[in-house]
Amino acid sequence: MLQINHLIRRYYNRAAVDDVTLTLDSGKTYALLGPNGSGKTTLMKMIAGLVKPTSGEILLDNEPIGVRSKANIAYMPTENYFYSYMTIRDVGRYYADFFSDFSLEQYNASLTRMDLEPKDKIRQLSSGMAAKLRLALTLSRDAELMMFDEPLNGVDILTRQQVVDEILRCRETGRTMLLSTHLVDELEPSIDCAIYMLHGKIALMGDRDLLAERGTLTELYLKIYGTEGIDHVQAIKG
Amino acid sequence: MFRLLKVEFRKARGAMLALCGITSALEIYFLAALHGEWEEHLAIAAFLLVISGFAAAMFVFIRGITSYSRELNSTSGYLLFMTPNSSLKIMSSKYLYTFLNGVVFMVLLGGLAFLDFELLMAHYVETGNTIKGLMAMLRMQGVYIDQFLYAALFIIVYIFLMLLSVVAIAYFSITLSHTLFRDRKWRWLPSLLLFIALYYGIQKLNGAFPSALGKLSIIGNNMFSGEMSDAEVVAEVSDALWQVVIPSLLPPAGVSLGVILASLFGCSALLEKKVSL
């Protein structure tokens, strides 16, 4: 479904994504894990077409990332990305205008579930409300590939549970999902496959069932990015 | 394209409403001064209306530039560039928006100017009759006011094209600077320097075309020699406009159009292949 071949993204002397090759299969939920600066967001943005690779290729259904792929990829950035003049209703209408797979009914239903008022202005939203809005927008699309960058970032515990429930609901539809998160334990039940990134490279990747032999995703996370670091990665791979 | 245009107009709605508000307030001032026959205030109001018209035109173009720069430099750009639209379509919508916005303002302000002129002529009957008499005399000499209006329209379109080409140079400078210096806080500086360099280069190119000044000075000498009647002078001005001035403006107009198209395709190519948000 999504094929990434020898993908590199350099910023001057630093490689944010360093020779990444991976395949995402249809219908699975992938966790993209790693500390700040490991390349997760850059990788997602390249798949979404917002960042151009230095070299390498990304193919969605054997076609390079471009106009057509943007119609089939739903990306939820971690930042707020709305125009300041907009209301919550305006954002929904914007998405409905540009994405044929966007459902206004589903969007309005999500807003109700998340206690968001359509008439509220974007600039008046708290970080938690903005996070819920970003999620409502992305989940209201019926895209082939759904990407969520830090969906639990900046939200309180109650909201976090709402977000997890929404993602689990989305998972049941059988879409391919790529989730980037620091809060591994909260989303672990919904993960099929984990991708650990370190310094722009894939340190470890595998199905959750196979990796479970070495520990939970959270335990692996601590081992890979803790003091044992890359040596432990080698041990796991070995 | 229509949806992209809708987004551009919606983004600028607040600023455009503010401009309309200022113009409306000045128009009310003008009408009040006309009704109250306060000649000093009438002159001030007319002067401010003219100034605000030019300022509004400048604002429309400058706002197009700043809006684009802000989009490339902030996360609000994601909203546009995540949509399944090609960079060419996105950039075309921006150029088209700036053009249409300029046309709308030009028509509105031009219409307002015409109405105010008619009101002044109706109010100052003697002056109005004098002007009408002069126009009748010119028609008898074979000079029609339409010729001046069409010439004025051409010159306005030419100025419009020049302003659009300045916006096009700015768009390209911003896009290229963002491509090369995306993460640098000082990327505005190479953008500005590139803009100045490109603008200077294009003015140099326009300077290479034959100038109308030589021919106009000969015509001017004839006109002010005292041997021609007023009607003959006006006829000479009309001929000079159509046979000297306007043909001399055609090459620079062509250059402006070329600059706009080159910038459109250049920016689109950079956005498609190189620019990262």
mmCIF file with all atom_site columns, N, CA, C and O in Angstrom, chain B residues 81 94 115 127 138 145 180 189 200 207 237 247 257 260:
data_model
loop_
_atom_site.group_PDB
_atom_site.id
_atom_site.type_symbol
_atom_site.label_atom_id
_atom_site.label_alt_id
_atom_site.label_comp_id
_atom_site.label_asym_id
_atom_site.label_entity_id
_atom_site.label_seq_id
_atom_site.pdbx_PDB_ins_code
_atom_site.Cartn_x
_atom_site.Cartn_y
_atom_site.Cartn_z
_atom_site.occupancy
_atom_site.B_iso_or_equiv
_atom_site.pdbx_formal_charge
_atom_site.auth_seq_id
_atom_site.auth_comp_id
_atom_site.auth_asym_id
_atom_site.auth_atom_id
_atom_site.pdbx_PDB_model_num
ATOM 1  N N  . PHE B 1 81  ? -1.747  23.361 1.344   1.00 0.00 ? 81  PHE B N  1
ATOM 2  C CA . PHE B 1 81  ? -0.890  22.443 0.601   1.00 0.00 ? 81  PHE B CA 1
ATOM 3  C C  . PHE B 1 81  ? -1.156  20.974 0.907   1.00 0.00 ? 81  PHE B C  1
ATOM 4  O O  . PHE B 1 81  ? -0.584  20.100 0.262   1.00 0.00 ? 81  PHE B O  1
ATOM 5  N N  . LYS B 1 94  ? -3.914  32.340 -6.595  1.00 0.00 ? 94  LYS B N  1
ATOM 6  C CA . LYS B 1 94  ? -3.404  33.529 -5.902  1.00 0.00 ? 94  LYS B CA 1
ATOM 7  C C  . LYS B 1 94  ? -3.253  34.707 -6.864  1.00 0.00 ? 94  LYS B C  1
ATOM 8  O O  . LYS B 1 94  ? -3.610  35.839 -6.546  1.00 0.00 ? 94  LYS B O  1
ATOM 9  N N  . LEU B 1 115 ? -19.388 58.932 -10.409 1.00 0.00 ? 115 LEU B N  1
ATOM 10 C CA . LEU B 1 115 ? -20.606 59.451 -9.760  1.00 0.00 ? 115 LEU B CA 1
ATOM 11 C C  . LEU B 1 115 ? -20.326 60.788 -9.077  1.00 0.00 ? 115 LEU B C  1
ATOM 12 O O  . LEU B 1 115 ? -21.129 61.727 -9.163  1.00 0.00 ? 115 LEU B O  1
ATOM 13 N N  . THR B 1 127 ? -19.842 75.562 -14.238 1.00 0.00 ? 127 THR B N  1
ATOM 14 C CA . THR B 1 127 ? -18.633 74.810 -14.610 1.00 0.00 ? 127 THR B CA 1
ATOM 15 C C  . THR B 1 127 ? -19.022 73.604 -15.468 1.00 0.00 ? 127 THR B C  1
ATOM 16 O O  . THR B 1 127 ? -18.373 73.295 -16.474 1.00 0.00 ? 127 THR B O  1
ATOM 17 N N  . LEU B 1 138 ? -15.163 70.090 -29.174 1.00 0.00 ? 138 LEU B N  1
ATOM 18 C CA . LEU B 1 138 ? -14.178 69.080 -29.577 1.00 0.00 ? 138 LEU B CA 1
ATOM 19 C C  . LEU B 1 138 ? -14.804 68.091 -30.553 1.00 0.00 ? 138 LEU B C  1
ATOM 20 O O  . LEU B 1 138 ? -14.162 67.682 -31.526 1.00 0.00 ? 138 LEU B O  1
ATOM 21 N N  . ILE B 1 145 ? -14.434 62.394 -26.858 1.00 0.00 ? 145 ILE B N  1
ATOM 22 C CA . ILE B 1 145 ? -13.934 62.141 -25.492 1.00 0.00 ? 145 ILE B CA 1
ATOM 23 C C  . ILE B 1 145 ? -13.671 60.637 -25.292 1.00 0.00 ? 145 ILE B C  1
ATOM 24 O O  . ILE B 1 145 ? -12.822 60.245 -24.493 1.00 0.00 ? 145 ILE B O  1
ATOM 25 N N  . LEU B 1 180 ? 15.676  27.909 -0.593  1.00 0.00 ? 180 LEU B N  1
ATOM 26 C CA . LEU B 1 180 ? 17.104  27.829 -0.276  1.00 0.00 ? 180 LEU B CA 1
ATOM 27 C C  . LEU B 1 180 ? 17.398  28.004 1.217   1.00 0.00 ? 180 LEU B C  1
ATOM 28 O O  . LEU B 1 180 ? 18.357  27.437 1.730   1.00 0.00 ? 180 LEU B O  1
ATOM 29 N N  . LEU B 1 189 ? 15.826  38.509 4.121   1.00 0.00 ? 189 LEU B N  1
ATOM 30 C CA . LEU B 1 189 ? 16.857  39.364 3.532   1.00 0.00 ? 189 LEU B CA 1
ATOM 31 C C  . LEU B 1 189 ? 17.211  38.931 2.103   1.00 0.00 ? 189 LEU B C  1
ATOM 32 O O  . LEU B 1 189 ? 17.161  39.765 1.191   1.00 0.00 ? 189 LEU B O  1
ATOM 33 N N  . TYR B 1 200 ? 15.055  45.568 -10.647 1.00 0.00 ? 200 TYR B N  1
ATOM 34 C CA . TYR B 1 200 ? 16.016  46.442 -11.330 1.00 0.00 ? 200 TYR B CA 1
ATOM 35 C C  . TYR B 1 200 ? 16.324  45.910 -12.726 1.00 0.00 ? 200 TYR B C  1
ATOM 36 O O  . TYR B 1 200 ? 16.355  46.663 -13.700 1.00 0.00 ? 200 TYR B O  1
ATOM 37 N N  . GLY B 1 207 ? 13.871  49.673 -20.212 1.00 0.00 ? 207 GLY B N  1
ATOM 38 C CA . GLY B 1 207 ? 14.568  50.880 -20.663 1.00 0.00 ? 207 GLY B CA 1
ATOM 39 C C  . GLY B 1 207 ? 15.216  50.715 -22.025 1.00 0.00 ? 207 GLY B C  1
ATOM 40 O O  . GLY B 1 207 ? 15.503  51.693 -22.708 1.00 0.00 ? 207 GLY B O  1
ATOM 41 N N  . VAL B 1 237 ? -3.070  66.066 -28.926 1.00 0.00 ? 237 VAL B N  1
ATOM 42 C CA . VAL B 1 237 ? -2.833  65.233 -27.730 1.00 0.00 ? 237 VAL B CA 1
ATOM 43 C C  . VAL B 1 237 ? -3.443  63.851 -27.938 1.00 0.00 ? 237 VAL B C  1
ATOM 44 O O  . VAL B 1 237 ? -2.828  62.825 -27.639 1.00 0.00 ? 237 VAL B O  1
ATOM 45 N N  . PRO B 1 247 ? 1.628   52.849 -28.330 1.00 0.00 ? 247 PRO B N  1
ATOM 46 C CA . PRO B 1 247 ? 2.553   51.871 -28.936 1.00 0.00 ? 247 PRO B CA 1
ATOM 47 C C  . PRO B 1 247 ? 3.847   51.712 -28.140 1.00 0.00 ? 247 PRO B C  1
ATOM 48 O O  . PRO B 1 247 ? 4.402   50.609 -28.094 1.00 0.00 ? 247 PRO B O  1
ATOM 49 N N  . LEU B 1 257 ? 3.763   40.861 -18.760 1.00 0.00 ? 257 LEU B N  1
ATOM 50 C CA . LEU B 1 257 ? 3.000   39.615 -18.912 1.00 0.00 ? 257 LEU B CA 1
ATOM 51 C C  . LEU B 1 257 ? 3.927   38.412 -18.855 1.00 0.00 ? 257 LEU B C  1
ATOM 52 O O  . LEU B 1 257 ? 3.629   37.398 -18.221 1.00 0.00 ? 257 LEU B O  1
ATOM 53 N N  . ILE B 1 260 ? 4.964   37.764 -15.295 1.00 0.00 ? 260 ILE B N  1
ATOM 54 C CA . ILE B 1 260 ? 3.878   37.122 -14.525 1.00 0.00 ? 260 ILE B CA 1
ATOM 55 C C  . ILE B 1 260 ? 3.824   35.634 -14.834 1.00 0.00 ? 260 ILE B C  1
ATOM 56 O O  . ILE B 1 260 ? 3.753   34.798 -13.920 1.00 0.00 ? 260 ILE B O  1
#
